[in-house]
Amino acid sequence: MSTLIWVELQKIYKKWRTYIGFLAIGVLVPIVQIALYFTGEGYVKALTRNFQDSFIFVGNLFNGYLIGYLLLSSLFIHIPFLIVLVGGDILASEATAGTYRMLLTRPVSRLKVVTAKYISGIIYVATLLAFLALLSLGISCLVFGTGELISFRGKIIIFAADDILWRFAAAYGFALLSMSTVFALAFLFSSMVENAIGPIVASMAVIIILFILSALPIDFFKDISPYFFTSHMIQWDGFFHDPVDYKDIIESALIMFAHIVGLYLITTYIFIKKDILS
Amino acid sequence: MNLEKIIEVKGLTKNFRKLIAVNNLDLNVYSGDVFGFLGPNGAGKSTTIRMLLSLIKPTAGSIKIFGMSLKENREKILRKVGAIVEKPDFYMYLTAYKNLEILGKISGGDTSYKKIMEMLELVGLSKRAKSKVKTYSHGMKQRLGIAQALLHDPELIILDEPTTGLDPQGMKEIRDLILYLSKTKNKTIFLSSHILREVELIASRMIIINKGSTQVEGTVEELLNSDLMSVSVEVDRMDEAVKIIHESQWHEKLKNVNKKEMQFELSKEEISALNKFLVEKDFAVSAVVPVRSLEDYFLKITEGGDK
């Protein structure tokens, strides 16, 4: 299995498409960081304006943690669209290129092939998130320094500097679960067709539709939206609540995990039963 | 002759909904055979090859390779099989070397630098080892396809149209390579080709299929010699010769006449008898040309199948 994963990682990381996500993050994050570098103090002042009369804010509130948090909040909704570029391509591109014929006439089971591709895809998701963390949190901390993290949720929450990093680690861990669910969806679509464009567009469409349905102020959709995986994707933010509602987070994590396993099982079934006609 | 069955197919059938692509096909390939697999377009050749390599699941029938059921021993069997299925497609964004390394690793073969370069040398691509496959011509990809099929030193090599896209020199080199693998390395070769002359030159046994069913199976020699041949005969005084033929026992054998030649359908023994008959009647026989070839045979068989 390790050989197969090595092979699949070679294929993923030798394709230019893989780097679209890295490029997008690599361009967007520095742009936001540069903008905040020049205008960020004003941003914090605007946030704390209503409290200026009652509180005295001391220390470096405009720091790398705040920027890391802001970047994660704003980019998190867009990362899925970068993930599906690789997830939708991973199986369908083999059919398009005709390389299934080479790959599946080797002495390895289809179960191993599809599992290796799945694991490799999740490794890709992890590296993309690690890159986001490195750039948005790591570089921000280097440039803007560290300090307390201020958060507004109807009330002011200020996390002590030594109480923040574990929250980011947990948030990124949860993000990996969410993005793996998105990958699993694209991977499923990828197993069904022989062209990568279809799965990429279909995955994006499903995510957008679920987001829209969750946001509609209609009782019916409000009732069913807890079953949409998209409703649980933002639960990473729960780690920045005080106190952290672990029950909600675990419930969302289990729903994500069930999606990942379910989508994997369906994909595997389709892949094993598939006649290779390409 | 070693009669160990390498491939044994019984009652193989594949339906795609209402379309019967392969219909109750039987075939046997023996150790050391260069087995020609012939049939017109749409006969079911590629579907059969895909079933032999477990790319497609049969609707009915059984496949045994190396005496083992393919269904139950897929991985064990494929470890000893190298194949090209239709045109060889590779990861275009990788180099030829990387492609072979990846495919070799999955097959569990030797993927050392020496072994991979040896294979590329064998197919004349060692100088382009580090070029991305997207820069390769079709012929080069075809050669690379053969290299990947041989990389893990398989006992059975399944080649689907291996010379497609090659120039005449390249075609000859591949033919020579197949003969080398068969005769020197004792590999069993299953060769599907639409170039009938190719099969005639290198195959020891063959099968012709049409509409998914076996039409004939046997050694190339048996199949070419067991039947009547089309023979073209040229003599002086053609009109007079035709008249005499019509009055003789040869009348039934005469199939066509034109100003230049008479065409007969004769067995091997009858050719000399006809020649003797004409000479005894004082005709100068300037040419007796058997035009029997695999191509004629193939057309006859497949047309028969159509009827």
Coordinates of C-alpha atoms in Angstrom, one line a residue:
Chain A
M1 CA 0.0 0.0 0.0
S2 CA 2.8 2.4 0.8
T3 CA 4.2 1.9 -2.7
L4 CA 0.8 2.7 -4.2
I5 CA 0.5 5.8 -2.0
W6 CA 4.0 6.9 -3.1
V7 CA 3.0 6.4 -6.7
E8 CA -0.2 8.4 -6.3
L9 CA 1.5 11.2 -4.6
Q10 CA 4.0 11.4 -7.4
K11 CA 1.2 11.7 -9.8
I12 CA -0.6 14.4 -7.8
Y13 CA 2.4 16.5 -7.2
K14 CA 3.8 16.3 -10.7
K15 CA 0.6 17.9 -12.1
W16 CA 0.4 21.7 -12.4
R17 CA -3.3 21.5 -11.5
T18 CA -2.3 20.5 -8.0
Y19 CA -0.5 23.9 -7.5
I20 CA -3.5 26.1 -8.4
G21 CA -4.6 25.8 -4.8
F22 CA -1.2 26.6 -3.4
L23 CA -0.8 29.5 -5.9
A24 CA -4.2 31.0 -5.0
I25 CA -3.4 30.8 -1.3
G26 CA 0.2 32.0 -1.9
V27 CA -1.2 35.1 -3.7
L28 CA -4.2 35.9 -1.6
V29 CA -2.7 35.6 1.9
P30 CA 0.2 38.0 1.3
I31 CA -2.1 40.5 -0.4
V32 CA -4.4 40.5 2.7
Q33 CA -1.4 40.6 5.0
I34 CA 0.1 43.6 3.1
A35 CA -3.3 45.4 3.2
L36 CA -3.6 44.7 7.0
Y37 CA 0.0 45.8 7.6
F38 CA -0.9 49.3 6.4
T39 CA -4.6 49.5 7.6
G40 CA -4.9 46.9 10.3
E41 CA -4.6 49.2 13.3
G42 CA -7.7 51.1 12.0
Y43 CA -9.5 47.8 11.7
V44 CA -8.9 46.9 15.4
K45 CA -9.9 50.4 16.4
A46 CA -13.2 50.1 14.4
L47 CA -13.8 46.7 16.1
T48 CA -13.3 48.1 19.6
R49 CA -14.9 51.5 19.0
N50 CA -18.0 50.7 21.0
F51 CA -15.9 49.6 24.0
Q52 CA -13.3 52.3 24.0
D53 CA -15.2 54.3 26.6
S54 CA -15.6 51.4 29.0
F55 CA -12.3 49.5 28.5
I56 CA -8.7 50.3 28.1
F57 CA -7.0 47.9 25.7
V58 CA -3.4 47.3 26.4
G59 CA -0.8 45.2 24.6
N60 CA -0.5 44.1 21.0
L61 CA -4.1 43.2 19.9
F62 CA -3.3 43.6 16.3
N63 CA -1.0 40.6 16.0
G64 CA -0.4 37.5 14.0
Y65 CA -3.0 35.4 15.8
L66 CA -5.8 37.9 14.9
I67 CA -4.6 38.0 11.3
G68 CA -4.4 34.2 11.2
Y69 CA -7.9 34.0 12.6
L70 CA -9.3 36.5 10.1
L71 CA -7.6 34.8 7.2
L72 CA -8.9 31.4 8.2
S73 CA -12.4 32.8 8.6
S74 CA -12.4 34.5 5.2
L75 CA -10.6 31.9 3.1
F76 CA -12.2 28.8 4.7
I77 CA -15.3 29.1 2.5
H78 CA -13.2 29.2 -0.6
I79 CA -10.8 26.4 0.1
P80 CA -13.3 23.7 -1.0
F81 CA -13.3 25.1 -4.5
L82 CA -9.5 24.5 -4.6
I83 CA -9.8 21.0 -3.2
V84 CA -12.3 19.8 -5.8
L85 CA -9.8 20.7 -8.6
V86 CA -7.7 17.8 -7.4
G87 CA -10.4 15.6 -6.0
G88 CA -12.5 15.7 -9.2
D89 CA -9.5 15.0 -11.3
I90 CA -7.9 12.1 -9.4
L91 CA -9.9 9.2 -10.9
A92 CA -11.5 10.8 -13.9
S93 CA -8.2 11.9 -15.4
E94 CA -7.0 8.3 -15.5
A95 CA -10.1 7.5 -17.6
T96 CA -9.6 10.5 -19.8
A97 CA -5.9 9.8 -20.4
G98 CA -6.5 6.0 -20.9
T99 CA -4.0 5.2 -18.1
Y100 CA -6.6 3.0 -16.3
R101 CA -5.6 0.3 -18.8
M102 CA -2.0 0.5 -17.6
L103 CA -2.8 0.9 -13.9
L104 CA -5.5 -1.7 -13.5
T105 CA -3.7 -4.5 -15.4
R106 CA -1.1 -4.4 -12.6
P107 CA -1.1 -7.1 -9.9
V108 CA -2.8 -5.0 -7.3
S109 CA -6.5 -5.0 -6.3
R110 CA -8.8 -2.2 -7.3
L111 CA -9.6 -1.8 -3.6
K112 CA -5.9 -1.0 -2.9
V113 CA -5.7 1.4 -5.9
V114 CA -8.8 3.4 -4.9
T115 CA -7.8 3.5 -1.3
A116 CA -4.3 4.7 -2.1
K117 CA -5.8 7.4 -4.3
Y118 CA -8.1 8.4 -1.5
I119 CA -5.3 8.5 1.1
S120 CA -3.1 10.5 -1.3
G121 CA -5.9 12.9 -1.9
I122 CA -6.3 13.5 1.8
I123 CA -2.6 14.0 2.1
Y124 CA -2.9 16.7 -0.5
V125 CA -5.8 18.3 1.4
A126 CA -3.6 18.3 4.6
T127 CA -0.6 19.9 2.8
L128 CA -2.8 22.6 1.3
L129 CA -4.2 23.4 4.8
A130 CA -0.7 23.2 6.3
F131 CA 0.4 25.7 3.6
L132 CA -2.5 27.9 4.5
A133 CA -1.6 27.7 8.2
L134 CA 2.1 28.4 7.5
L135 CA 1.3 31.4 5.5
S136 CA -1.6 32.9 7.3
L137 CA -0.6 32.1 10.9
G138 CA 3.2 31.4 10.7
I139 CA 4.1 34.4 8.5
S140 CA 1.6 36.7 10.3
C141 CA 3.1 35.9 13.7
L142 CA 6.6 36.6 12.3
V143 CA 5.6 39.9 10.7
F144 CA 3.0 41.2 13.2
G145 CA 4.2 39.4 16.4
T146 CA 2.1 37.5 18.9
G147 CA -0.2 38.5 21.7
E148 CA -3.7 38.0 23.0
L149 CA -6.5 37.1 20.5
I150 CA -9.5 39.3 20.7
S151 CA -12.8 37.9 19.5
F152 CA -16.3 39.3 19.4
R153 CA -19.4 37.1 19.8
G154 CA -21.9 39.5 21.2
K155 CA -19.4 39.9 24.0
I156 CA -15.7 40.5 24.0
I157 CA -13.5 37.4 24.5
I158 CA -9.8 37.8 24.9
F159 CA -7.7 34.7 24.8
A160 CA -4.4 34.7 26.6
A161 CA -1.4 34.4 24.3
D162 CA -0.6 30.9 25.8
D163 CA -4.2 29.7 25.2
I164 CA -4.3 30.3 21.5
L165 CA -2.0 27.9 19.6
W166 CA -3.9 24.7 20.6
R167 CA -7.1 26.4 19.4
F168 CA -5.6 27.0 16.0
A169 CA -4.2 23.4 15.9
A170 CA -7.7 22.0 16.8
A171 CA -9.3 24.3 14.3
Y172 CA -7.0 23.2 11.5
G173 CA -7.6 19.6 12.5
F174 CA -11.3 20.1 12.2
A175 CA -10.7 21.9 8.9
L176 CA -8.9 18.8 7.6
L177 CA -12.0 16.8 8.4
S178 CA -14.3 19.3 6.6
M179 CA -12.1 19.6 3.6
S180 CA -11.6 15.8 3.4
T181 CA -15.4 15.6 3.2
V182 CA -15.3 17.9 0.2
F183 CA -12.5 15.9 -1.3
A184 CA -14.6 12.7 -0.7
L185 CA -17.5 14.2 -2.6
A186 CA -15.4 15.2 -5.6
F187 CA -13.7 11.8 -5.5
L188 CA -17.1 10.1 -5.7
F189 CA -18.1 12.1 -8.7
S190 CA -14.7 11.5 -10.2
S191 CA -15.3 7.7 -10.1
M192 CA -18.4 8.0 -12.1
V193 CA -17.3 9.7 -15.3
E194 CA -14.4 9.8 -17.7
N195 CA -13.7 13.6 -17.7
A196 CA -12.5 15.6 -14.8
I197 CA -14.5 18.8 -15.6
G198 CA -17.8 17.1 -14.7
P199 CA -16.8 16.1 -11.2
I200 CA -15.2 19.5 -10.5
V201 CA -18.3 21.4 -11.6
A202 CA -20.7 18.9 -9.9
S203 CA -18.9 19.1 -6.6
M204 CA -18.8 22.9 -6.7
A205 CA -22.5 22.9 -7.6
V206 CA -23.4 20.6 -4.7
I207 CA -21.5 22.7 -2.2
I208 CA -23.0 26.0 -3.5
I209 CA -26.5 24.5 -3.5
L210 CA -26.2 23.2 0.1
F211 CA -24.8 26.6 1.3
I212 CA -27.7 28.4 -0.3
L213 CA -30.3 26.0 1.1
S214 CA -28.9 26.3 4.6
A215 CA -29.1 30.1 4.4
L216 CA -32.7 30.2 3.2
P217 CA -35.1 31.4 5.9
I218 CA -37.6 28.6 5.2
D219 CA -38.5 26.2 8.0
F220 CA -38.2 23.1 5.8
F221 CA -34.6 23.9 4.9
K222 CA -33.8 24.9 8.4
D223 CA -35.1 21.5 9.5
I224 CA -33.0 19.6 7.1
S225 CA -29.8 21.7 7.0
P226 CA -28.3 20.0 10.0
Y227 CA -27.9 17.0 7.8
F228 CA -25.9 18.9 5.2
F229 CA -22.2 18.4 5.7
T230 CA -21.8 22.1 4.7
S231 CA -23.6 23.1 7.8
H232 CA -20.9 21.5 10.0
M233 CA -17.9 22.8 8.0
I234 CA -17.7 26.0 10.0
Q235 CA -17.6 24.2 13.3
W236 CA -13.8 24.8 13.4
D237 CA -14.8 28.2 14.8
G238 CA -16.1 26.5 17.9
F239 CA -12.6 26.2 19.2
F240 CA -12.5 30.0 19.5
H241 CA -15.6 30.1 21.8
D242 CA -15.3 30.3 25.5
P243 CA -16.1 27.8 26.8
V244 CA -15.6 25.4 23.9
D245 CA -18.8 23.5 23.2
Y246 CA -17.2 20.1 22.7
K247 CA -20.6 18.3 22.3
D248 CA -21.4 20.3 19.2
I249 CA -17.9 19.9 17.8
I250 CA -17.9 16.2 18.3
E251 CA -21.3 15.8 16.8
S252 CA -20.3 17.8 13.7
A253 CA -17.0 15.8 13.5
L254 CA -18.9 12.5 13.6
I255 CA -21.3 13.7 10.8
M256 CA -18.2 14.7 8.7
F257 CA -16.5 11.4 9.5
A258 CA -19.7 9.5 8.5
H259 CA -19.8 11.4 5.2
I260 CA -16.1 10.6 4.6
V261 CA -16.6 6.9 5.2
G262 CA -19.9 6.7 3.4
L263 CA -18.6 8.5 0.3
Y264 CA -15.5 6.3 0.3
L265 CA -17.5 3.1 0.4
I266 CA -19.8 4.2 -2.4
T267 CA -16.8 5.3 -4.5
T268 CA -15.0 2.0 -3.8
Y269 CA -18.1 0.0 -4.8
I270 CA -18.4 1.9 -8.1
F271 CA -14.7 1.6 -8.8
I272 CA -14.5 -2.1 -8.2
K273 CA -17.6 -2.8 -10.3
K274 CA -16.6 -0.5 -13.1
D275 CA -15.9 -1.9 -16.6
I276 CA -12.8 -0.1 -18.0
L277 CA -13.9 0.8 -21.5
S278 CA -11.9 4.0 -21.9
Chain B
M1 CA 5.7 -29.8 -28.2
N2 CA 4.8 -28.5 -24.8
L3 CA 1.0 -28.6 -24.5
E4 CA 0.7 -26.7 -21.2
K5 CA -2.3 -24.4 -21.5
I6 CA -1.4 -20.8 -20.6
I7 CA -4.8 -19.4 -21.4
E8 CA -8.0 -21.4 -21.4
V9 CA -11.2 -19.6 -22.2
K10 CA -14.5 -21.4 -22.1
G11 CA -17.9 -20.0 -23.1
L12 CA -16.8 -16.4 -22.6
T13 CA -19.6 -14.0 -23.1
K14 CA -20.0 -10.3 -22.6
N15 CA -23.1 -8.3 -23.1
F16 CA -23.4 -4.6 -23.0
R17 CA -27.1 -4.3 -22.4
K18 CA -28.6 -5.7 -25.6
L19 CA -25.3 -5.8 -27.5
I20 CA -23.5 -9.1 -27.4
A21 CA -19.9 -8.1 -27.8
V22 CA -18.4 -11.6 -27.1
N23 CA -20.5 -14.7 -27.6
N24 CA -19.6 -18.0 -26.1
L25 CA -16.0 -17.7 -27.1
D26 CA -13.6 -20.6 -26.5
L27 CA -9.8 -20.4 -27.0
N28 CA -6.7 -22.0 -25.9
V29 CA -3.2 -20.6 -25.9
Y30 CA -0.3 -23.0 -25.2
S31 CA 3.1 -22.4 -23.6
G32 CA 5.6 -20.9 -26.2
D33 CA 2.8 -20.0 -28.6
V34 CA 2.8 -16.8 -30.6
F35 CA -0.9 -16.7 -30.7
G36 CA -2.5 -14.6 -33.4
F37 CA -5.9 -13.1 -32.5
L38 CA -7.7 -11.9 -35.6
G39 CA -11.0 -10.4 -36.4
P40 CA -12.5 -7.5 -38.2
N41 CA -13.4 -4.2 -36.4
G42 CA -16.1 -4.8 -33.8
A43 CA -15.5 -8.5 -33.7
G44 CA -14.9 -8.5 -30.0
K45 CA -11.1 -8.7 -29.9
S46 CA -10.5 -5.7 -27.5
T47 CA -13.4 -6.8 -25.3
T48 CA -11.9 -10.2 -25.0
I49 CA -8.5 -8.8 -24.2
R50 CA -9.9 -6.6 -21.6
M51 CA -11.7 -9.6 -20.0
L52 CA -8.4 -11.5 -20.1
L53 CA -6.8 -8.6 -18.1
S54 CA -9.8 -8.2 -15.8
L55 CA -10.5 -4.7 -17.0
I56 CA -14.0 -5.9 -17.9
K57 CA -16.1 -8.5 -16.1
P58 CA -17.5 -11.3 -18.2
T59 CA -21.2 -11.8 -18.3
A60 CA -20.7 -15.6 -18.5
G61 CA -17.9 -18.1 -19.1
S62 CA -14.6 -18.8 -17.5
I63 CA -11.0 -17.7 -17.9
K64 CA -8.1 -19.7 -16.7
I65 CA -4.6 -18.3 -17.0
F66 CA -1.6 -20.4 -15.9
G67 CA -4.2 -23.0 -14.9
M68 CA -5.7 -20.6 -12.3
S69 CA -9.1 -19.0 -12.4
L70 CA -8.7 -15.3 -13.2
K71 CA -11.6 -14.4 -11.0
E72 CA -10.0 -15.9 -7.9
N73 CA -6.3 -15.4 -8.6
R74 CA -6.3 -12.1 -10.4
E75 CA -3.2 -10.6 -8.7
K76 CA -1.2 -13.8 -8.8
I77 CA -1.9 -14.1 -12.6
L78 CA -1.3 -10.5 -13.4
R79 CA 2.1 -10.6 -11.7
K80 CA 3.2 -12.9 -14.7
V81 CA 1.4 -11.0 -17.4
G82 CA 2.6 -7.9 -19.4
A83 CA 0.2 -6.2 -21.7
I84 CA -0.6 -3.4 -24.1
V85 CA -4.3 -2.8 -24.5
E86 CA -5.1 -0.8 -27.6
K87 CA -2.9 2.3 -27.8
P88 CA -0.5 2.6 -24.9
D89 CA -1.4 5.7 -22.8
F90 CA 0.9 7.0 -20.2
Y91 CA 1.1 9.8 -17.7
M92 CA 2.0 12.5 -20.2
Y93 CA 3.3 14.9 -17.6
L94 CA 5.9 12.4 -16.4
T95 CA 9.1 11.3 -18.2
A96 CA 9.3 7.9 -19.8
Y97 CA 11.7 6.8 -17.1
K98 CA 9.2 7.9 -14.3
N99 CA 6.4 6.2 -16.1
L100 CA 8.3 2.9 -16.2
E101 CA 9.4 3.4 -12.6
I102 CA 5.8 3.9 -11.4
L103 CA 4.4 1.0 -13.4
G104 CA 7.2 -1.3 -12.5
K105 CA 6.9 -0.5 -8.8
I106 CA 3.2 -1.3 -8.9
S107 CA 4.0 -4.6 -10.6
G108 CA 6.6 -5.5 -8.0
G109 CA 9.3 -5.8 -10.6
D110 CA 12.9 -4.6 -10.6
T111 CA 12.8 -0.8 -11.0
S112 CA 16.5 -0.2 -10.6
Y113 CA 18.0 2.5 -12.9
K114 CA 19.9 -0.3 -14.8
K115 CA 16.8 -2.4 -15.4
I116 CA 14.7 0.6 -16.6
M117 CA 17.4 1.8 -18.9
E118 CA 17.9 -1.7 -20.2
M119 CA 14.2 -1.8 -21.2
L120 CA 14.4 1.6 -22.8
E121 CA 17.5 0.6 -24.7
L122 CA 15.6 -2.6 -25.9
V123 CA 12.9 -0.4 -27.5
G124 CA 15.3 2.3 -28.7
L125 CA 14.2 5.0 -26.3
S126 CA 17.2 5.2 -23.9
K127 CA 18.3 8.6 -25.2
R128 CA 14.8 10.0 -24.6
A129 CA 14.4 8.5 -21.1
K130 CA 14.2 11.9 -19.4
S131 CA 11.8 13.4 -21.9
K132 CA 8.2 13.9 -20.8
V133 CA 5.9 11.4 -22.6
K134 CA 3.8 14.3 -24.0
T135 CA 6.8 15.1 -26.3
Y136 CA 6.7 11.5 -27.7
S137 CA 5.4 10.6 -31.1
H138 CA 2.8 7.8 -31.4
G139 CA 5.4 5.3 -32.5
M140 CA 7.6 6.2 -29.5
K141 CA 4.7 5.7 -27.1
Q142 CA 4.0 2.4 -28.8
R143 CA 7.7 1.3 -28.1
L144 CA 7.4 2.6 -24.5
G145 CA 4.2 0.5 -24.2
I146 CA 6.2 -2.6 -25.1
A147 CA 8.9 -1.6 -22.6
Q148 CA 6.3 -1.3 -19.8
A149 CA 4.8 -4.7 -20.8
L150 CA 8.2 -6.4 -20.5
L151 CA 9.6 -4.5 -17.4
H152 CA 8.6 -7.1 -14.8
D153 CA 9.7 -10.0 -16.9
P154 CA 6.3 -11.6 -17.5
E155 CA 5.7 -15.1 -18.8
L156 CA 2.7 -14.2 -20.9
I157 CA 2.7 -11.0 -23.0
I158 CA -0.6 -9.8 -24.4
L159 CA -0.2 -7.3 -27.2
D160 CA -3.1 -5.5 -28.8
E161 CA -2.1 -4.0 -32.1
P162 CA 1.5 -3.5 -31.0
T163 CA 2.8 -2.1 -34.4
T164 CA 0.1 0.5 -34.9
G165 CA 1.6 3.8 -35.8
L166 CA 5.1 2.5 -36.4
D167 CA 7.0 3.0 -39.6
P168 CA 8.0 -0.2 -41.7
Q169 CA 11.4 -0.3 -40.0
G170 CA 9.7 0.0 -36.5
M171 CA 7.2 -2.7 -37.4
K172 CA 10.0 -5.0 -38.4
E173 CA 11.9 -4.3 -35.2
I174 CA 8.8 -5.1 -33.1
R175 CA 8.2 -8.3 -35.1
D176 CA 11.8 -9.3 -34.5
L177 CA 11.4 -8.5 -30.8
I178 CA 8.3 -10.7 -30.5
L179 CA 10.1 -13.6 -32.2
Y180 CA 13.1 -13.0 -30.0
L181 CA 10.9 -13.1 -26.9
S182 CA 9.1 -16.2 -28.0
K183 CA 12.1 -18.2 -29.3
T184 CA 14.9 -17.0 -27.1
K185 CA 13.1 -16.0 -23.9
N186 CA 10.4 -18.7 -24.2
K187 CA 7.6 -16.2 -23.6
T188 CA 4.1 -16.9 -24.6
I189 CA 2.7 -14.1 -26.8
F190 CA -1.0 -13.3 -27.4
L191 CA -1.0 -11.0 -30.3
S192 CA -4.0 -9.2 -31.7
S193 CA -3.4 -7.4 -34.9
H194 CA -5.3 -6.1 -37.9
I195 CA -2.1 -6.4 -40.0
L196 CA -2.7 -9.9 -41.2
R197 CA 0.7 -10.3 -42.8
E198 CA 2.2 -9.6 -39.4
V199 CA 0.3 -12.5 -37.9
E200 CA 1.1 -14.7 -40.8
L201 CA 4.8 -14.0 -40.4
I202 CA 5.1 -14.5 -36.6
A203 CA 2.2 -16.4 -35.2
S204 CA 2.4 -20.2 -34.6
R205 CA -1.3 -20.6 -33.9
M206 CA -4.2 -18.3 -34.4
I207 CA -7.9 -17.8 -34.0
I208 CA -10.2 -15.8 -36.1
I209 CA -13.3 -14.3 -34.4
N210 CA -16.2 -12.5 -35.8
K211 CA -19.3 -11.0 -34.1
G212 CA -17.8 -12.3 -30.8
S213 CA -17.7 -15.9 -31.8
T214 CA -14.9 -18.2 -32.9
Q215 CA -14.8 -18.8 -36.6
V216 CA -11.6 -21.0 -36.8
E217 CA -8.7 -21.9 -34.5
G218 CA -5.6 -23.8 -35.3
T219 CA -2.0 -23.5 -36.4
V220 CA -1.4 -20.9 -39.1
E221 CA 0.0 -23.6 -41.4
E222 CA -3.0 -25.9 -40.9
L223 CA -5.5 -23.1 -41.6
L224 CA -3.7 -21.9 -44.7
N225 CA -3.2 -25.4 -46.1
S226 CA -6.3 -27.2 -45.1
D227 CA -8.6 -25.4 -47.5
L228 CA -8.9 -24.6 -51.2
M229 CA -6.6 -21.9 -52.6
S230 CA -7.4 -19.4 -55.2
V231 CA -5.0 -20.0 -58.1
S232 CA -4.5 -17.8 -61.1
V233 CA -3.3 -19.5 -64.3
E234 CA -1.9 -17.8 -67.4
V235 CA -1.6 -19.7 -70.7
D236 CA -1.2 -18.9 -74.4
R237 CA -4.3 -19.2 -76.6
M238 CA -6.6 -18.3 -73.7
D239 CA -9.9 -18.7 -75.5
E240 CA -9.1 -22.2 -76.7
A241 CA -7.9 -23.1 -73.2
V242 CA -11.1 -21.9 -71.6
K243 CA -13.1 -23.9 -74.1
I244 CA -11.2 -27.1 -73.2
I245 CA -11.5 -26.4 -69.5
H246 CA -15.3 -26.1 -69.9
E247 CA -15.4 -29.5 -71.6
S248 CA -13.2 -31.2 -68.9
Q249 CA -13.5 -32.2 -65.3
W250 CA -11.8 -28.9 -64.4
H251 CA -15.0 -27.0 -65.3
E252 CA -16.3 -27.0 -61.7
K253 CA -13.1 -25.6 -60.4
L254 CA -13.0 -22.6 -62.7
K255 CA -14.3 -19.6 -60.9
N256 CA -13.4 -16.7 -63.1
V257 CA -12.0 -15.9 -66.5
N258 CA -10.6 -12.7 -68.1
K259 CA -8.5 -12.0 -71.1
K260 CA -5.3 -12.5 -69.2
E261 CA -5.9 -15.4 -66.8
M262 CA -8.2 -18.1 -65.5
Q263 CA -8.9 -18.3 -61.8
F264 CA -9.5 -21.7 -60.2
E265 CA -10.2 -22.8 -56.6
L266 CA -7.9 -25.8 -56.1
S267 CA -6.4 -27.9 -53.4
K268 CA -2.6 -28.1 -53.2
E269 CA -2.6 -31.5 -55.1
E270 CA -4.9 -30.2 -57.8
I271 CA -2.5 -27.4 -58.8
S272 CA 0.0 -29.8 -60.3
A273 CA -2.7 -31.9 -61.8
L274 CA -4.2 -28.9 -63.6
N275 CA -0.7 -27.8 -64.8
K276 CA -0.1 -31.3 -66.2
F277 CA -3.5 -31.4 -67.9
L278 CA -2.8 -28.1 -69.7
V279 CA 0.7 -29.0 -70.7
E280 CA -0.6 -32.3 -72.2
K281 CA -3.1 -30.3 -74.2
D282 CA -0.1 -28.4 -75.7
F283 CA -0.7 -25.1 -73.9
A284 CA 2.3 -23.1 -72.8
V285 CA 1.6 -22.4 -69.1
S286 CA 3.4 -19.1 -68.3
A287 CA 2.2 -18.7 -64.7
V288 CA 0.4 -20.7 -61.9
V289 CA 0.1 -18.3 -59.0
P290 CA -1.5 -19.4 -55.8
V291 CA -3.0 -16.3 -54.2
R292 CA -3.9 -17.8 -51.0
S293 CA -2.8 -15.7 -48.0
L294 CA -4.1 -15.1 -44.5
E295 CA -5.8 -12.0 -45.8
D296 CA -7.9 -14.1 -48.3
Y297 CA -8.5 -16.6 -45.7
F298 CA -9.5 -14.0 -43.2
L299 CA -11.9 -12.3 -45.6
K300 CA -13.4 -15.6 -46.6
I301 CA -14.0 -16.6 -43.0
T302 CA -15.3 -13.3 -41.8
E303 CA -17.6 -12.8 -44.8
G304 CA -18.9 -16.3 -44.1
G305 CA -19.5 -15.2 -40.6
D306 CA -21.5 -12.3 -41.9
K307 CA -23.7 -14.5 -44.0

